[in-house]
């Protein structure tokens, strides 16, 4: 009976786990790392980006996102949509071609790879013969033209990737068609560009690297015109009327050629070097588009004077008398132009530029050509991310105030809506408003709307104005360029990775969503307290010094100096405005920070000690030094810590030797007992099968006090709980310092804070660093957040039963009863699987079957990259999932958990991966892209594999990509 009952209980618990927990990586936020290719489909209104890591990402209307990943570890060099279809082709740098399609499944489109292909040359041919350098998707939608390094053009049928050998254009055929007087038929080099005639799909222009261009008739299988340019060819553009070809060259020039008629045109109609007379860099891409009324738009990438501005990344836009050189923040990958009208053949409306670190969209129909703010692909790393903080369920009033403050910062952006509108966003509306705050190296804190699929920028806070630094506010004016400057540069883009003063870097953030108070801490020991204000204010921020050394003269700080505070009043715009400042001394990096807005307290810690600050009275309540007299390393600052490497290695080898010795002794003793225990073990097998055996535990060596910074404060925690006896309530302030955890209390009475009582101290046996602390009330539930009960958003903590203190170290989870602080239970982690806790959070897991049921749990990330959920208050392991590669140390260190079982971590300097451990709280893109309507066009004879040209195919009038 016991066995059946236990089995029934386990089955019931397993069902509950399935209803509560489930792991998914849902969406990637931010800007793709190392983009390498760009394309746009006018018919689908979708943007596609390929990366060096082999990823392919598609974006349409906000919320419409797709991602695929090639199996090959190769960079995507080109991406091309098939006209009027939901298919696209990618070319990798290993010379393989891949077909992708958006296939509908259960009402939602999915990006799937449907085929792959690699050109094969004749036996013995060099690899250059089939090395693809240019790709043209024919407007028929079923042919690819592949230009190669050897000068050949291969024709491949899609989507089946079957080579049409009878249609191939060999280098010999092209060479034989050249005029006799053309330089002795010199080597043409590789195929640089392939362009289809916009008005005659039977003609294709082949541009060779040496400069010559050949217009090839696909029906006659012969050349009909030769354009003998003399400079190295970079790109080609066939004008919309089919009458002219524009070519750009390596010397910074571009030429305009008339292509009517047949034969050879010896001279171009126009040849110009826009930024001569000195040597210029190559114009890597040229586009010319007409307008209904007035002259055409001309777009040129590159072409800057080599000596003076060779390091600039520019696209020149020329229209009528307006000439602007858009100066971007990083190397240009590619660009395209979006056009008006239902058929997308109207006036140019937006210029979309992909550079190495961001996507920039220029409004071409508004005076001054302002930038359109992007709803996705925002460069999170415009200044390097140093920390992050997530706040769930923001009240509507505060949300609107933050949005209003952010809108005042975005007046330089265009008012035009986002021009890329493809697909349908089928994701449900976000159930709540969530904020993700990121701290940056330049002293800014950025607020992001993390409620849905798009991580949308809401507001930016800068702390640099409080201090005297060399950094000057550098907001680019998007609508002006210097009068009379040539070239007429205009800075665009927000990527700026350089910080004039690294001490400004934000290390810790804590926001109270109910009161509007925010506290941020930085690299030089500065802690700012800010309040949300709807009006601009001019005020002086005075600093309160917290001397964490407590007069210990034997220590000498060797790190950076503190930041100097401005003495004069500073005008702060609407938004979060600083009104109080604490300066730690020594000015070391702030390692822990917590705000309690109900008690008007901030607590902070560094590698030297911790402090408690009353920001209402603007005075220190408590300052305590946590240094060990032998911990001289903490005084040297972050740049001097390499001196401890030899010592750390020595101690590590000693621990390894001790472990091996104990392991050998264990093996000897085990071998002697094996024979005598064999018989007895057989007799108890049946009983053991019914018992829940404890896992084998490894021996954990206690850490020496010299192993780490013993004074380093890692965790800070406020709690309203019991300390002295069950009848006395006290406000508890808890923190961990290396391997020590201090519990201190103070009594609040009539808003006056009395001195703290004598601390209670817990020292864990193995001296493992404490990474998290949670106090559970009489019902075993985590204590509510400050002001949460006052806003009727949580029930009051149960103060009748005994409270419990859960201490999470790197190695185990241990529960103590309060107020006696006696050990009650524990869950070991390191002793079981060797992993160590790196990140921990408290989350609520709702049931996917019943809205009325849910459980609290700990979300845990280990140094192995595994995610665990530990139940509360039972402290039992529920589920475990692999998430991050163990080698990705920065990704593990960047992880932040939410209150509802989700999390974020950096997969690159510019991208957050979002994941969910909850079955009922999942944010992921759900989109549908439909096949565009087909329009009849002209016909083009097609050759069958076993016969003459007997098959005709409808051509689709779509702009060639």
mmCIF file of N, CA, C and O in Angstrom, residues 112-160:
data_model
loop_
_atom_site.group_PDB
_atom_site.id
_atom_site.type_symbol
_atom_site.label_atom_id
_atom_site.label_comp_id
_atom_site.label_asym_id
_atom_site.label_seq_id
_atom_site.Cartn_x
_atom_site.Cartn_y
_atom_site.Cartn_z
ATOM 1 N N UNK A 112 11.977 27.699 -42.358
ATOM 2 C CA UNK A 112 12.559 26.363 -42.469
ATOM 3 C C UNK A 112 13.539 26.310 -43.626
ATOM 4 O O UNK A 112 13.323 26.923 -44.679
ATOM 5 N N UNK A 113 14.615 25.551 -43.444
ATOM 6 C CA UNK A 113 15.554 25.299 -44.531
ATOM 7 C C UNK A 113 15.053 24.108 -45.328
ATOM 8 O O UNK A 113 14.790 23.038 -44.769
ATOM 9 N N UNK A 114 14.921 24.291 -46.659
ATOM 10 C CA UNK A 114 14.341 23.234 -47.491
ATOM 11 C C UNK A 114 15.326 22.606 -48.466
ATOM 12 O O UNK A 114 14.988 21.626 -49.121
ATOM 13 N N UNK A 115 16.526 23.172 -48.597
ATOM 14 C CA UNK A 115 17.483 22.569 -49.516
ATOM 15 C C UNK A 115 18.822 23.273 -49.467
ATOM 16 O O UNK A 115 18.935 24.395 -48.977
ATOM 17 N N UNK A 116 19.841 22.574 -49.971
ATOM 18 C CA UNK A 116 21.177 23.154 -50.050
ATOM 19 C C UNK A 116 21.870 22.649 -51.304
ATOM 20 O O UNK A 116 21.538 21.584 -51.841
ATOM 21 N N UNK A 117 22.848 23.419 -51.779
ATOM 22 C CA UNK A 117 23.452 23.120 -53.068
ATOM 23 C C UNK A 117 24.844 23.733 -53.125
ATOM 24 O O UNK A 117 25.072 24.829 -52.590
ATOM 25 N N UNK A 118 25.767 23.018 -53.757
ATOM 26 C CA UNK A 118 27.117 23.532 -53.983
ATOM 27 C C UNK A 118 27.494 23.277 -55.436
ATOM 28 O O UNK A 118 27.343 22.152 -55.931
ATOM 29 N N UNK A 119 27.952 24.321 -56.119
ATOM 30 C CA UNK A 119 28.366 24.170 -57.509
ATOM 31 C C UNK A 119 29.548 23.217 -57.612
ATOM 32 O O UNK A 119 30.484 23.279 -56.806
ATOM 33 N N UNK A 120 29.504 22.352 -58.618
ATOM 34 C CA UNK A 120 30.633 21.454 -58.883
ATOM 35 C C UNK A 120 31.148 21.723 -60.288
ATOM 36 O O UNK A 120 30.368 21.770 -61.251
ATOM 37 N N UNK A 121 32.445 21.910 -60.418
ATOM 38 C CA UNK A 121 33.051 22.171 -61.721
ATOM 39 C C UNK A 121 33.501 20.893 -62.396
ATOM 40 O O UNK A 121 33.374 19.788 -61.844
ATOM 41 N N UNK A 122 34.031 20.999 -63.581
ATOM 42 C CA UNK A 122 34.550 19.817 -64.286
ATOM 43 C C UNK A 122 35.739 19.226 -63.538
ATOM 44 O O UNK A 122 36.410 19.921 -62.769
ATOM 45 N N UNK A 123 35.998 17.944 -63.716
ATOM 46 C CA UNK A 123 37.128 17.306 -63.019
ATOM 47 C C UNK A 123 38.435 18.030 -63.295
ATOM 48 O O UNK A 123 38.742 18.387 -64.435
ATOM 49 N N UNK A 124 39.189 18.279 -62.238
ATOM 50 C CA UNK A 124 40.483 18.929 -62.365
ATOM 51 C C UNK A 124 40.439 20.434 -62.421
ATOM 52 O O UNK A 124 41.497 21.089 -62.474
ATOM 53 N N UNK A 125 39.226 21.033 -62.429
ATOM 54 C CA UNK A 125 39.117 22.495 -62.519
ATOM 55 C C UNK A 125 39.483 23.120 -61.178
ATOM 56 O O UNK A 125 39.202 22.554 -60.120
ATOM 57 N N UNK A 126 40.114 24.289 -61.185
ATOM 58 C CA UNK A 126 40.449 24.950 -59.915
ATOM 59 C C UNK A 126 39.181 25.405 -59.200
ATOM 60 O O UNK A 126 38.136 25.618 -59.817
ATOM 61 N N UNK A 127 39.248 25.598 -57.866
ATOM 62 C CA UNK A 127 38.055 26.009 -57.098
ATOM 63 C C UNK A 127 37.469 27.341 -57.554
ATOM 64 O O UNK A 127 36.277 27.582 -57.397
ATOM 65 N N UNK A 128 38.310 28.222 -58.150
ATOM 66 C CA UNK A 128 37.814 29.533 -58.567
ATOM 67 C C UNK A 128 36.743 29.434 -59.640
ATOM 68 O O UNK A 128 35.929 30.353 -59.812
ATOM 69 N N UNK A 129 36.720 28.341 -60.366
ATOM 70 C CA UNK A 129 35.741 28.181 -61.447
ATOM 71 C C UNK A 129 34.332 28.217 -60.888
ATOM 72 O O UNK A 129 33.404 28.760 -61.510
ATOM 73 N N UNK A 130 34.125 27.641 -59.714
ATOM 74 C CA UNK A 130 32.775 27.548 -59.131
ATOM 75 C C UNK A 130 32.619 28.376 -57.859
ATOM 76 O O UNK A 130 31.612 28.249 -57.158
ATOM 77 N N UNK A 131 33.604 29.204 -57.536
ATOM 78 C CA UNK A 131 33.481 30.053 -56.349
ATOM 79 C C UNK A 131 32.526 31.197 -56.648
ATOM 80 O O UNK A 131 32.827 32.086 -57.459
ATOM 81 N N UNK A 132 31.337 31.216 -55.999
ATOM 82 C CA UNK A 132 30.274 32.173 -56.327
ATOM 83 C C UNK A 132 30.617 33.547 -55.763
ATOM 84 O O UNK A 132 30.922 33.687 -54.574
ATOM 85 N N UNK A 133 30.540 34.560 -56.627
ATOM 86 C CA UNK A 133 30.807 35.943 -56.209
ATOM 87 C C UNK A 133 29.604 36.853 -56.399
ATOM 88 O O UNK A 133 29.547 37.929 -55.802
ATOM 89 N N UNK A 134 28.648 36.466 -57.257
ATOM 90 C CA UNK A 134 27.472 37.297 -57.508
ATOM 91 C C UNK A 134 26.269 36.391 -57.726
ATOM 92 O O UNK A 134 26.385 35.317 -58.339
ATOM 93 N N UNK A 135 25.102 36.811 -57.224
ATOM 94 C CA UNK A 135 23.869 36.033 -57.347
ATOM 95 C C UNK A 135 22.772 36.946 -57.863
ATOM 96 O O UNK A 135 22.597 38.076 -57.392
ATOM 97 N N UNK A 136 22.001 36.458 -58.855
ATOM 98 C CA UNK A 136 20.839 37.175 -59.361
ATOM 99 C C UNK A 136 19.637 36.238 -59.309
ATOM 100 O O UNK A 136 19.675 35.133 -59.875
ATOM 101 N N UNK A 137 18.582 36.665 -58.607
ATOM 102 C CA UNK A 137 17.325 35.920 -58.632
ATOM 103 C C UNK A 137 16.486 36.490 -59.767
ATOM 104 O O UNK A 137 16.063 37.640 -59.720
ATOM 105 N N UNK A 138 16.240 35.675 -60.770
ATOM 106 C CA UNK A 138 15.528 36.157 -61.957
ATOM 107 C C UNK A 138 14.074 36.445 -61.614
ATOM 108 O O UNK A 138 13.485 35.809 -60.746
ATOM 109 N N UNK A 139 13.478 37.417 -62.300
ATOM 110 C CA UNK A 139 12.101 37.808 -62.000
ATOM 111 C C UNK A 139 11.100 36.710 -62.287
ATOM 112 O O UNK A 139 9.958 36.779 -61.850
ATOM 113 N N UNK A 140 11.489 35.678 -63.038
ATOM 114 C CA UNK A 140 10.600 34.531 -63.240
ATOM 115 C C UNK A 140 10.370 33.776 -61.937
ATOM 116 O O UNK A 140 9.390 33.050 -61.807
ATOM 117 N N UNK A 141 11.281 33.944 -60.991
ATOM 118 C CA UNK A 141 11.130 33.292 -59.690
ATOM 119 C C UNK A 141 11.596 31.857 -59.644
ATOM 120 O O UNK A 141 11.499 31.210 -58.592
ATOM 121 N N UNK A 142 12.112 31.314 -60.764
ATOM 122 C CA UNK A 142 12.524 29.912 -60.744
ATOM 123 C C UNK A 142 13.938 29.708 -61.284
ATOM 124 O O UNK A 142 14.332 28.590 -61.602
ATOM 125 N N UNK A 143 14.724 30.786 -61.386
ATOM 126 C CA UNK A 143 16.099 30.651 -61.844
ATOM 127 C C UNK A 143 17.027 31.520 -61.015
ATOM 128 O O UNK A 143 16.686 32.659 -60.663
ATOM 129 N N UNK A 144 18.204 30.970 -60.732
ATOM 130 C CA UNK A 144 19.292 31.720 -60.115
ATOM 131 C C UNK A 144 20.438 31.814 -61.105
ATOM 132 O O UNK A 144 20.809 30.806 -61.736
ATOM 133 N N UNK A 145 20.996 33.006 -61.250
ATOM 134 C CA UNK A 145 22.209 33.191 -62.035
ATOM 135 C C UNK A 145 23.355 33.379 -61.052
ATOM 136 O O UNK A 145 23.312 34.277 -60.201
ATOM 137 N N UNK A 146 24.371 32.534 -61.153
ATOM 138 C CA UNK A 146 25.486 32.531 -60.211
ATOM 139 C C UNK A 146 26.766 32.916 -60.942
ATOM 140 O O UNK A 146 27.296 32.142 -61.757
ATOM 141 N N UNK A 147 27.256 34.121 -60.692
ATOM 142 C CA UNK A 147 28.548 34.535 -61.236
ATOM 143 C C UNK A 147 29.672 34.053 -60.337
ATOM 144 O O UNK A 147 29.532 34.046 -59.106
ATOM 145 N N UNK A 148 30.793 33.659 -60.928
ATOM 146 C CA UNK A 148 31.860 33.033 -60.158
ATOM 147 C C UNK A 148 33.172 33.799 -60.284
ATOM 148 O O UNK A 148 33.332 34.696 -61.111
ATOM 149 N N UNK A 149 34.094 33.375 -59.442
ATOM 150 C CA UNK A 149 35.424 33.977 -59.420
ATOM 151 C C UNK A 149 36.166 33.716 -60.722
ATOM 152 O O UNK A 149 37.021 34.490 -61.148
ATOM 153 N N UNK A 150 35.838 32.606 -61.382
ATOM 154 C CA UNK A 150 36.499 32.273 -62.644
ATOM 155 C C UNK A 150 35.905 32.979 -63.839
ATOM 156 O O UNK A 150 36.362 32.777 -64.973
ATOM 157 N N UNK A 151 34.851 33.794 -63.643
ATOM 158 C CA UNK A 151 34.260 34.559 -64.744
ATOM 159 C C UNK A 151 33.089 33.872 -65.404
ATOM 160 O O UNK A 151 32.494 34.428 -66.326
ATOM 161 N N UNK A 152 32.717 32.673 -64.978
ATOM 162 C CA UNK A 152 31.582 31.959 -65.561
ATOM 163 C C UNK A 152 30.291 32.370 -64.873
ATOM 164 O O UNK A 152 30.295 32.839 -63.724
ATOM 165 N N UNK A 153 29.160 32.174 -65.565
ATOM 166 C CA UNK A 153 27.830 32.379 -64.991
ATOM 167 C C UNK A 153 27.061 31.075 -65.129
ATOM 168 O O UNK A 153 26.821 30.597 -66.258
ATOM 169 N N UNK A 154 26.705 30.479 -64.012
ATOM 170 C CA UNK A 154 25.936 29.239 -63.991
ATOM 171 C C UNK A 154 24.473 29.570 -63.734
ATOM 172 O O UNK A 154 24.150 30.491 -62.976
ATOM 173 N N UNK A 155 23.584 28.803 -64.346
ATOM 174 C CA UNK A 155 22.141 28.989 -64.172
ATOM 175 C C UNK A 155 21.596 27.765 -63.445
ATOM 176 O O UNK A 155 21.832 26.622 -63.860
ATOM 177 N N UNK A 156 20.877 28.026 -62.334
ATOM 178 C CA UNK A 156 20.363 26.949 -61.482
ATOM 179 C C UNK A 156 18.867 27.128 -61.323
ATOM 180 O O UNK A 156 18.370 28.242 -61.078
ATOM 181 N N UNK A 157 18.143 26.038 -61.469
ATOM 182 C CA UNK A 157 16.696 26.057 -61.286
ATOM 183 C C UNK A 157 16.373 25.962 -59.797
ATOM 184 O O UNK A 157 16.976 25.167 -59.069
ATOM 185 N N UNK A 158 15.427 26.764 -59.359
ATOM 186 C CA UNK A 158 14.983 26.723 -57.976
ATOM 187 C C UNK A 158 13.472 26.475 -57.969
ATOM 188 O O UNK A 158 12.782 26.789 -58.940
ATOM 189 N N UNK A 159 12.957 25.856 -56.876
ATOM 190 C CA UNK A 159 13.653 25.590 -55.609
ATOM 191 C C UNK A 159 14.429 24.286 -55.558
ATOM 192 O O UNK A 159 15.002 23.948 -54.521
ATOM 193 N N UNK A 160 14.477 23.528 -56.648
ATOM 194 C CA UNK A 160 15.108 22.223 -56.591
ATOM 195 C C UNK A 160 16.613 22.225 -56.688
ATOM 196 O O UNK A 160 17.254 21.193 -56.523
#
